[in-house]
Short mmCIF file of C-alpha atoms in Angstrom, two decimals:
data_model
loop_
_atom_site.label_atom_id
_atom_site.label_comp_id
_atom_site.label_asym_id
_atom_site.label_seq_id
_atom_site.Cartn_x
_atom_site.Cartn_y
_atom_site.Cartn_z
CA UNK A 1 5.65 -1.47 15.72
CA UNK A 2 8.06 -3.91 14.09
CA UNK A 3 7.57 -6.37 16.95
CA UNK A 4 3.78 -6.12 16.80
CA UNK A 5 3.76 -7.10 13.11
CA UNK A 6 6.18 -9.97 13.79
CA UNK A 7 3.92 -11.34 16.55
CA UNK A 8 0.83 -11.25 14.32
CA UNK A 9 2.74 -12.98 11.52
CA UNK A 10 3.91 -15.79 13.80
CA UNK A 11 0.48 -16.39 15.33
CA UNK A 12 -1.13 -16.22 11.89
CA UNK A 13 1.29 -18.76 10.44
CA UNK A 14 0.46 -21.18 13.25
CA UNK A 15 -3.28 -20.78 12.69
CA UNK A 16 -2.93 -21.25 8.93
CA UNK A 17 -0.80 -24.38 9.42
CA UNK A 18 -3.52 -26.12 11.46
CA UNK A 19 -5.24 -28.98 9.58
CA UNK A 20 -8.66 -27.44 10.30
CA UNK A 21 -7.65 -24.36 8.28
CA UNK A 22 -6.71 -26.30 5.15
CA UNK A 23 -8.49 -28.32 2.50
CA UNK A 24 -7.81 -32.10 2.64
CA UNK A 25 -5.73 -31.98 -0.56
CA UNK A 26 -3.36 -29.28 0.72
CA UNK A 27 0.34 -30.16 0.65
CA UNK A 28 1.61 -26.80 1.95
CA UNK A 29 4.55 -26.81 4.37
CA UNK A 30 4.95 -24.57 7.41
CA UNK A 31 7.26 -22.33 5.37
CA UNK A 32 4.44 -21.87 2.84
CA UNK A 33 2.04 -20.85 5.62
CA UNK A 34 4.66 -18.50 7.08
CA UNK A 35 5.23 -16.87 3.67
CA UNK A 36 1.48 -16.38 3.18
CA UNK A 37 1.09 -15.01 6.74
CA UNK A 38 3.85 -12.47 6.06
CA UNK A 39 2.18 -11.52 2.78
CA UNK A 40 -1.24 -11.18 4.44
CA UNK A 41 -0.11 -9.14 7.45
CA UNK A 42 2.07 -6.97 5.20
CA UNK A 43 -0.99 -6.61 2.90
CA UNK A 44 1.02 -7.68 -0.12
CA UNK A 45 -0.70 -10.54 -1.95
CA UNK A 46 2.18 -12.79 -3.01
CA UNK A 47 1.87 -16.52 -2.37
CA UNK A 48 3.92 -19.68 -2.87
CA UNK A 49 0.91 -21.98 -2.54
CA UNK A 50 -2.47 -21.17 -4.02
CA UNK A 51 -4.94 -19.68 -1.53
CA UNK A 52 -7.79 -21.18 -3.52
CA UNK A 53 -6.30 -24.71 -3.38
CA UNK A 54 -4.85 -24.56 0.15
CA UNK A 55 -7.32 -23.03 2.63
CA UNK A 56 -10.93 -23.78 3.48
CA UNK A 57 -13.40 -21.19 4.75
CA UNK A 58 -11.82 -21.16 8.23
CA UNK A 59 -8.35 -20.62 6.78
CA UNK A 60 -9.66 -17.85 4.56
CA UNK A 61 -11.32 -16.18 7.57
CA UNK A 62 -7.95 -16.27 9.37
CA UNK A 63 -6.36 -14.68 6.31
CA UNK A 64 -9.03 -11.98 6.21
CA UNK A 65 -8.36 -11.16 9.87
CA UNK A 66 -4.61 -11.04 9.22
CA UNK A 67 -5.20 -8.66 6.32
CA UNK A 68 -7.44 -6.41 8.42
CA UNK A 69 -4.99 -6.33 11.33
CA UNK A 70 -2.07 -5.81 8.97
CA UNK A 71 -3.85 -3.00 7.14
CA UNK A 72 -4.63 -0.99 10.27
CA UNK A 73 -1.84 -2.27 12.50
CA UNK A 74 -1.98 -4.32 15.71
CA UNK A 75 -0.92 -1.32 17.80
CA UNK A 76 -3.91 0.59 16.46
CA UNK A 77 -6.30 -2.16 17.57
CA UNK A 78 -4.71 -2.52 21.01
CA UNK A 79 -4.56 1.24 21.60
CA UNK A 80 -8.23 1.70 20.73
CA UNK A 81 -9.23 -1.11 23.10
CA UNK A 82 -7.15 0.43 25.88
CA UNK A 83 -8.70 3.86 25.35
CA UNK A 84 -12.22 2.45 25.21
CA UNK A 85 -11.90 0.52 28.49
CA UNK A 86 -10.36 3.54 30.20
CA UNK A 87 -6.79 2.25 30.50
CA UNK A 88 -3.81 4.55 30.14
CA UNK A 89 -1.60 4.23 27.07
CA UNK A 90 2.05 5.13 27.52
CA UNK A 91 3.15 8.32 25.81
CA UNK A 92 5.82 6.49 23.79
CA UNK A 93 3.14 4.09 22.48
CA UNK A 94 0.85 6.99 21.61
CA UNK A 95 3.71 8.57 19.67
CA UNK A 96 4.36 5.28 17.85
CA UNK A 97 0.70 4.85 16.90
CA UNK A 98 0.46 8.48 15.79
CA UNK A 99 3.56 8.07 13.66
CA UNK A 100 2.24 4.87 12.07
CA UNK A 101 -1.04 6.61 11.18
CA UNK A 102 0.64 9.86 10.11
CA UNK A 103 -1.13 11.85 12.81
CA UNK A 104 1.02 14.83 13.74
CA UNK A 105 -0.86 15.57 16.95
CA UNK A 106 -1.38 13.55 20.11
CA UNK A 107 -4.47 15.55 21.01
CA UNK A 108 -7.56 13.37 21.26
CA UNK A 109 -5.87 10.36 19.72
CA UNK A 110 -8.67 8.15 21.05
CA UNK A 111 -11.21 9.98 18.90
CA UNK A 112 -8.81 9.79 15.93
CA UNK A 113 -8.54 6.01 16.28
CA UNK A 114 -12.30 5.68 16.66
CA UNK A 115 -12.87 7.62 13.45
CA UNK A 116 -10.37 5.43 11.59
CA UNK A 117 -12.21 2.25 12.57
CA UNK A 118 -15.61 3.78 11.89
CA UNK A 119 -14.65 5.01 8.43
CA UNK A 120 -12.88 1.73 7.63
CA UNK A 121 -15.81 -0.52 8.46
CA UNK A 122 -18.33 1.78 6.77
CA UNK A 123 -16.32 1.86 3.54
CA UNK A 124 -15.65 -1.88 3.65
CA UNK A 125 -19.34 -2.51 4.37
CA UNK A 126 -20.44 -0.45 1.37
CA UNK A 127 -17.87 -2.22 -0.78
CA UNK A 128 -19.15 -5.63 0.38
CA UNK A 129 -22.72 -4.65 -0.53
CA UNK A 130 -21.60 -3.66 -4.02
CA UNK A 131 -19.67 -6.91 -4.45
CA UNK A 132 -22.70 -8.86 -3.22
CA UNK A 133 -24.72 -7.74 -6.25
CA UNK A 134 -22.42 -9.96 -8.34
CA UNK A 135 -21.16 -12.68 -5.98
CA UNK A 136 -24.46 -13.69 -4.35
CA UNK A 137 -26.25 -14.43 -7.67
CA UNK A 138 -23.08 -16.19 -8.87
CA UNK A 139 -22.14 -18.24 -5.75
CA UNK A 140 -25.25 -18.28 -3.55
CA UNK A 141 -26.08 -16.21 -0.49
CA UNK A 142 -23.71 -17.92 1.95
CA UNK A 143 -20.51 -18.20 -0.04
CA UNK A 144 -21.33 -15.07 -2.03
CA UNK A 145 -21.64 -13.01 1.16
CA UNK A 146 -18.30 -14.30 2.44
CA UNK A 147 -16.58 -13.56 -0.86
CA UNK A 148 -18.03 -10.03 -0.84
CA UNK A 149 -16.69 -9.31 2.66
CA UNK A 150 -13.29 -10.88 1.92
CA UNK A 151 -12.86 -8.89 -1.30
CA UNK A 152 -13.93 -5.64 0.37
CA UNK A 153 -11.39 -6.09 3.19
CA UNK A 154 -8.63 -7.18 0.80
CA UNK A 155 -9.24 -4.29 -1.61
CA UNK A 156 -9.54 -1.58 1.05
CA UNK A 157 -6.42 -2.82 2.86
CA UNK A 158 -4.62 -2.90 -0.50
CA UNK A 159 -3.79 -6.57 0.05
CA UNK A 160 -4.58 -8.05 -3.36
CA UNK A 161 -5.64 -11.49 -2.08
CA UNK A 162 -8.75 -13.13 -3.45
CA UNK A 163 -10.17 -16.64 -2.84
CA UNK A 164 -11.78 -16.84 -6.29
CA UNK A 165 -9.17 -18.68 -8.36
CA UNK A 166 -5.44 -18.99 -9.03
CA UNK A 167 -5.43 -16.26 -11.69
CA UNK A 168 -6.56 -13.29 -9.57
CA UNK A 169 -9.03 -11.05 -11.44
CA UNK A 170 -8.23 -12.14 -15.01
CA UNK A 171 -11.52 -14.04 -15.29
CA UNK A 172 -13.40 -10.90 -14.15
CA UNK A 173 -11.44 -8.34 -16.16
CA UNK A 174 -14.56 -7.19 -18.05
CA UNK A 175 -16.95 -7.09 -15.07
CA UNK A 176 -17.50 -3.34 -14.45
CA UNK A 177 -19.10 -3.66 -10.99
CA UNK A 178 -16.20 -5.69 -9.61
CA UNK A 179 -13.46 -3.66 -11.30
CA UNK A 180 -14.72 -0.17 -10.43
CA UNK A 181 -15.55 -1.17 -6.86
CA UNK A 182 -12.04 -2.53 -6.35
CA UNK A 183 -10.58 0.65 -7.88
CA UNK A 184 -12.59 2.84 -5.48
CA UNK A 185 -11.66 0.75 -2.41
CA UNK A 186 -7.96 0.73 -3.29
CA UNK A 187 -7.88 4.50 -3.71
CA UNK A 188 -9.82 5.13 -0.49
CA UNK A 189 -7.59 2.77 1.48
CA UNK A 190 -4.37 4.09 0.01
CA UNK A 191 -5.07 7.83 0.13
CA UNK A 192 -4.38 8.09 3.87
CA UNK A 193 -6.59 8.59 6.92
CA UNK A 194 -5.61 12.22 7.41
CA UNK A 195 -6.78 13.00 3.87
CA UNK A 196 -10.19 11.44 4.58
CA UNK A 197 -10.71 13.51 7.70
CA UNK A 198 -9.49 16.74 6.15
CA UNK A 199 -11.77 16.37 3.13
CA UNK A 200 -14.70 15.35 5.34
CA UNK A 201 -14.23 18.31 7.67
CA UNK A 202 -14.09 20.78 4.79
CA UNK A 203 -17.27 19.47 3.21
CA UNK A 204 -19.31 19.09 6.39
CA UNK A 205 -20.42 22.71 6.21
CA UNK A 206 -20.82 22.73 2.44
CA UNK A 207 -23.04 25.66 1.43
CA UNK A 208 -25.59 24.10 -0.92
CA UNK A 209 -27.10 27.49 -1.73
CA UNK A 210 -23.81 28.58 -3.32
CA UNK A 211 -22.26 25.29 -4.56
CA UNK A 212 -19.65 26.80 -6.89
CA UNK A 213 -18.33 29.21 -4.24
CA UNK A 214 -18.54 26.56 -1.50
CA UNK A 215 -16.53 24.06 -3.57
CA UNK A 216 -13.72 26.56 -4.21
CA UNK A 217 -13.72 27.57 -0.56
CA UNK A 218 -13.53 23.95 0.62
CA UNK A 219 -10.67 23.13 -1.75
CA UNK A 220 -8.78 26.29 -0.77
CA UNK A 221 -8.92 25.37 2.94
CA UNK A 222 -7.63 21.80 2.52
CA UNK A 223 -4.33 21.09 4.28
CA UNK A 224 -1.21 21.25 2.06
CA UNK A 225 -0.59 17.53 2.70
CA UNK A 226 -4.09 16.70 1.46
CA UNK A 227 -3.66 18.77 -1.68
CA UNK A 228 -0.27 17.23 -2.44
CA UNK A 229 -1.51 13.67 -1.85
CA UNK A 230 -4.59 14.20 -4.02
CA UNK A 231 -2.64 15.89 -6.82
CA UNK A 232 0.01 13.18 -6.88
CA UNK A 233 -2.62 10.43 -6.82
CA UNK A 234 -4.52 11.99 -9.72
CA UNK A 235 -1.32 12.59 -11.69
CA UNK A 236 0.01 9.04 -11.24
CA UNK A 237 -3.29 7.38 -12.11
CA UNK A 238 -3.87 9.58 -15.16
CA UNK A 239 -0.32 9.31 -16.52
CA UNK A 240 -0.11 5.58 -15.78
CA UNK A 241 -3.42 4.91 -17.52
CA UNK A 242 -2.41 6.83 -20.65
CA UNK A 243 0.99 5.11 -20.86
CA UNK A 244 -0.57 1.67 -20.36
CA UNK A 245 -3.07 2.33 -23.15
CA UNK A 246 -0.32 3.63 -25.43
CA UNK A 247 1.88 0.54 -25.09
CA UNK A 248 -0.79 -2.17 -24.73
CA UNK A 249 -3.54 -0.92 -27.08
CA UNK A 250 -2.71 -3.43 -29.83
CA UNK A 251 -1.25 -6.16 -27.60
CA UNK A 252 -3.55 -9.17 -28.07
CA UNK A 253 -2.01 -10.82 -25.02
CA UNK A 254 -3.38 -8.11 -22.71
CA UNK A 255 -6.07 -5.67 -23.92
CA UNK A 256 -5.68 -5.70 -27.72
CA UNK A 257 -8.92 -7.59 -28.37
CA UNK A 258 -11.07 -5.71 -25.83
CA UNK A 259 -13.66 -3.04 -26.54
CA UNK A 260 -12.57 0.58 -26.00
CA UNK A 261 -14.51 0.79 -22.74
CA UNK A 262 -12.92 -2.37 -21.36
CA UNK A 263 -9.48 -1.21 -22.47
CA UNK A 264 -9.86 2.01 -20.51
CA UNK A 265 -11.29 0.18 -17.47
CA UNK A 266 -8.45 -2.36 -17.48
CA UNK A 267 -5.86 0.42 -17.88
CA UNK A 268 -7.27 2.33 -14.89
CA UNK A 269 -7.55 -0.89 -12.87
CA UNK A 270 -3.95 -1.90 -13.55
CA UNK A 271 -2.58 1.57 -12.80
CA UNK A 272 -4.49 1.80 -9.51
CA UNK A 273 -3.66 -1.74 -8.39
CA UNK A 274 0.03 -1.23 -9.23
CA UNK A 275 0.24 1.58 -6.70
CA UNK A 276 0.01 -0.97 -3.86
CA UNK A 277 -2.91 -3.41 -4.15
CA UNK A 278 -1.83 -6.43 -6.22
CA UNK A 279 -4.99 -7.55 -8.00
CA UNK A 280 -4.11 -8.67 -11.52
CA UNK A 281 -6.52 -8.49 -14.46
CA UNK A 282 -3.88 -9.30 -17.12
CA UNK A 283 -1.05 -11.82 -17.52
CA UNK A 284 2.12 -9.81 -16.89
CA UNK A 285 4.28 -12.25 -18.82
CA UNK A 286 2.42 -11.13 -21.96
CA UNK A 287 2.75 -7.39 -21.29
CA UNK A 288 5.18 -5.16 -23.19
CA UNK A 289 8.56 -4.81 -21.38
CA UNK A 290 8.11 -1.03 -21.29
CA UNK A 291 4.78 -1.54 -19.52
CA UNK A 292 6.54 -3.69 -16.92
CA UNK A 293 9.09 -0.92 -16.39
CA UNK A 294 6.28 1.63 -15.96
CA UNK A 295 4.66 -0.70 -13.44
CA UNK A 296 7.97 -0.84 -11.53
CA UNK A 297 8.06 2.96 -11.27
CA UNK A 298 4.40 3.09 -10.21
CA UNK A 299 4.95 0.46 -7.51
CA UNK A 300 8.07 2.28 -6.32
CA UNK A 301 6.09 5.50 -5.72
CA UNK A 302 3.18 3.63 -4.11
CA UNK A 303 0.25 5.20 -2.28
CA UNK A 304 -0.06 8.01 0.24
CA UNK A 305 1.22 7.90 3.85
CA UNK A 306 -0.93 7.19 6.85
CA UNK A 307 -3.19 4.64 5.14
CA UNK A 308 -3.04 1.01 4.08
CA UNK A 309 -0.78 1.67 1.08
CA UNK A 310 2.85 0.70 0.60
CA UNK A 311 5.67 2.04 -1.53
CA UNK A 312 7.90 5.07 -1.09
CA UNK A 313 4.69 7.18 -0.77
CA UNK A 314 3.42 9.87 -3.10
CA UNK A 315 4.27 12.83 -0.88
CA UNK A 316 7.80 11.55 -0.17
CA UNK A 317 8.45 11.19 -3.90
CA UNK A 318 7.00 14.66 -4.52
CA UNK A 319 9.29 16.24 -1.90
CA UNK A 320 12.38 14.55 -3.36
CA UNK A 321 11.34 15.72 -6.82
CA UNK A 322 10.76 19.28 -5.61
CA UNK A 323 14.15 19.22 -3.85
CA UNK A 324 15.88 18.18 -7.07
CA UNK A 325 14.09 20.84 -9.11
CA UNK A 326 14.93 23.51 -6.53
CA UNK A 327 18.62 22.54 -6.61
CA UNK A 328 18.66 22.68 -10.41
CA UNK A 329 17.05 26.13 -10.32
CA UNK A 330 19.36 27.14 -7.44
CA UNK A 331 16.49 28.06 -5.14
CA UNK A 332 17.05 28.18 -1.41
CA UNK A 333 13.45 27.59 -0.33
CA UNK A 334 10.99 24.94 -1.49
CA UNK A 335 7.38 26.07 -1.41
CA UNK A 336 4.05 24.37 -1.98
CA UNK A 337 0.59 25.88 -1.69
CA UNK A 338 2.06 29.13 -0.33
CA UNK A 339 3.87 27.25 2.44
CA UNK A 340 7.62 26.71 2.83
CA UNK A 341 8.58 23.09 3.45
CA UNK A 342 11.04 22.70 6.38
CA UNK A 343 14.57 21.58 5.48
CA UNK A 344 14.38 18.80 8.08
CA UNK A 345 11.35 17.30 6.32
CA UNK A 346 13.16 17.41 2.98
CA UNK A 347 16.19 15.65 4.48
CA UNK A 348 13.95 12.94 5.91
CA UNK A 349 12.25 12.45 2.55
CA UNK A 350 15.63 12.12 0.82
CA UNK A 351 16.91 9.65 3.43
CA UNK A 352 13.79 7.49 3.02
CA UNK A 353 14.22 7.64 -0.76
CA UNK A 354 17.87 6.61 -0.43
CA UNK A 355 17.09 3.77 1.99
CA UNK A 356 14.23 2.58 -0.19
CA UNK A 357 16.39 2.53 -3.31
CA UNK A 358 19.30 0.84 -1.53
CA UNK A 359 17.17 -1.94 -0.05
CA UNK A 360 15.49 -2.54 -3.40
CA UNK A 361 18.84 -2.84 -5.19
CA UNK A 362 20.24 -5.18 -2.53
CA UNK A 363 17.09 -7.34 -2.53
CA UNK A 364 17.00 -7.58 -6.32
CA UNK A 365 20.70 -8.37 -6.43
CA UNK A 366 20.37 -11.19 -3.91
CA UNK A 367 17.44 -12.75 -5.77
CA UNK A 368 19.41 -12.48 -9.01
CA UNK A 369 22.29 -14.26 -7.25
CA UNK A 370 20.14 -17.18 -6.13
CA UNK A 371 18.07 -17.33 -9.34
CA UNK A 372 20.44 -16.16 -12.08
CA UNK A 373 18.45 -17.71 -14.93
CA UNK A 374 15.42 -15.46 -14.36
CA UNK A 375 15.05 -12.32 -16.50
CA UNK A 376 16.28 -9.37 -14.40
CA UNK A 377 13.28 -7.23 -15.40
CA UNK A 378 10.96 -9.79 -13.83
CA UNK A 379 13.20 -10.04 -10.75
CA UNK A 380 13.03 -6.25 -10.35
CA UNK A 381 9.27 -6.46 -10.89
CA UNK A 382 8.98 -9.16 -8.21
CA UNK A 383 11.28 -7.35 -5.75
CA UNK A 384 9.50 -4.01 -5.89
CA UNK A 385 6.15 -5.83 -5.77
CA UNK A 386 7.20 -7.36 -2.45
CA UNK A 387 8.95 -4.30 -1.03
CA UNK A 388 6.13 -1.91 -1.99
CA UNK A 389 3.62 -4.48 -0.61
CA UNK A 390 1.87 -4.65 -3.99
CA UNK A 391 1.67 -8.39 -4.57
CA UNK A 392 1.65 -8.72 -8.37
CA UNK A 393 3.88 -11.31 -10.00
CA UNK A 394 4.83 -12.49 -13.47
CA UNK A 395 4.01 -16.06 -12.34
CA UNK A 396 7.40 -16.09 -10.62
CA UNK A 397 6.97 -16.35 -6.82
CA UNK A 398 6.32 -20.13 -6.47
CA UNK A 399 9.16 -20.96 -8.88
CA UNK A 400 11.89 -19.07 -7.04
CA UNK A 401 14.42 -20.77 -4.80
CA UNK A 402 13.88 -20.98 -1.05
CA UNK A 403 16.55 -18.32 -0.45
CA UNK A 404 14.84 -15.90 -2.84
CA UNK A 405 11.47 -16.51 -1.18
CA UNK A 406 13.02 -15.68 2.21
CA UNK A 407 14.37 -12.44 0.72
CA UNK A 408 10.86 -11.64 -0.56
CA UNK A 409 9.51 -12.17 2.98
CA UNK A 410 12.11 -9.77 4.37
CA UNK A 411 11.27 -7.20 1.68
CA UNK A 412 7.54 -7.46 2.44
CA UNK A 413 8.16 -7.01 6.17
CA UNK A 414 10.47 -4.02 5.75
CA UNK A 415 8.15 -2.51 3.17
CA UNK A 416 5.13 -2.72 5.46
CA UNK A 417 6.70 -1.14 8.54
CA UNK A 418 8.88 1.20 6.49
CA UNK A 419 12.67 1.19 6.01
CA UNK A 420 13.15 4.07 8.46
CA UNK A 421 11.14 2.32 11.19
CA UNK A 422 13.03 -0.91 10.55
CA UNK A 423 16.43 0.72 10.99
CA UNK A 424 15.32 2.74 14.03
CA UNK A 425 13.99 -0.43 15.69
CA UNK A 426 17.46 -1.99 15.38
CA UNK A 427 19.30 0.96 16.93
CA UNK A 428 20.26 0.95 20.62
CA UNK A 429 17.65 2.53 22.89
CA UNK A 430 20.17 5.04 24.24
CA UNK A 431 22.06 7.21 21.80
CA UNK A 432 25.15 9.27 22.51
CA UNK A 433 23.91 12.87 22.40
CA UNK A 434 27.46 14.20 22.26
CA UNK A 435 28.02 12.81 18.75
CA UNK A 436 26.08 15.62 17.08
CA UNK A 437 29.07 17.97 16.70
CA UNK A 438 29.57 20.86 14.28
CA UNK A 439 33.09 21.52 13.00
CA UNK A 440 34.56 24.10 10.62
CA UNK A 441 32.85 24.08 7.22
CA UNK A 442 34.62 22.68 4.17
CA UNK A 443 33.97 22.20 0.44
CA UNK A 444 33.81 18.88 -1.45
CA UNK A 445 33.59 18.68 -5.23
CA UNK A 446 30.48 16.92 -6.55
CA UNK A 447 28.87 16.24 -9.93
#
């Protein structure tokens, strides 16, 4: 999986660097194209050269394809093609694809992949139609249609790129159609494919004659993973929105001069986009420092697994939190929705949390070393934005040193494929099975 993303990034950087992909006034170097290709394939949204001022329609089409491939994964595309033309896919590749898409079963993986593509293009198509109601009257049918498709793909894949201007969505921060459509696409893309299918299956046989009973029955039969992902998503969006409103309500640099409706819409938009998308409807350099810190936490948690979202993932964070609470209460078993969570799963969640935190600290520390004059809060904001594949910035990315920009590229790459996958891909193919040895138990003082 790591190699497949690297190949797409390299090919994409070459295509973006071609003169036919750029506007005549572009002065971008190959490194700039490589950085943008990494950001597009890792569905992040950071850039060192303006997309609006660098690429023509052809270059923007290349970027849209990179975002789409990065959002779903090259292995997913290749596997579906192989299945559809009747070719065999190796078991190890099926396992890798299933793991990338958070599918616990290898049964009928071809149908699973087909449903993912079908749902993706239907949702993106609906999103493009909604965007078209604004962009076509504003930009004309040709360019407006392209902008609608690009924005739908970018929002659903949680990429955060837009070819509208150099200030992201700030100029459109009070446009309800654009804002609410982006919010819906980000949530649908970041909730996870398994959640889609579980919810869809439960509501297929919805009993319209007894709607209240049917709704309770459908919710009761959702998988524990679906319930946990939905609950965490709702909790993060609600809490994030309320905190944003509390700290920014009177801030004239962000939402202080807006109407109440626009304040609420901007708060929801910013909370949702901070989970992994990267569209900005405010200037982060004018936001309250506490709001920036809240954004850092939101980006750290990220979206749900098995979708186009980045970050630690909502369910992973929930498991680590439940583990901590259980240890404090001295409980042996951790339960959710009348199910006991396996100890192995809890250990994996904690290891991912530890790796994620460690990489973030190292990345932030290195950037602080190369750019010591930058406020550390903004460096942390930039680092987690890259590592969680969010893509927001406090106008910092283009001003950083070359070394710091390389670190951001590495963070985006590791964040997209996952820290665990990255480390596993670097391990030798053959492990010594005799190393897993149990000795006499001992006690070590902690705390």
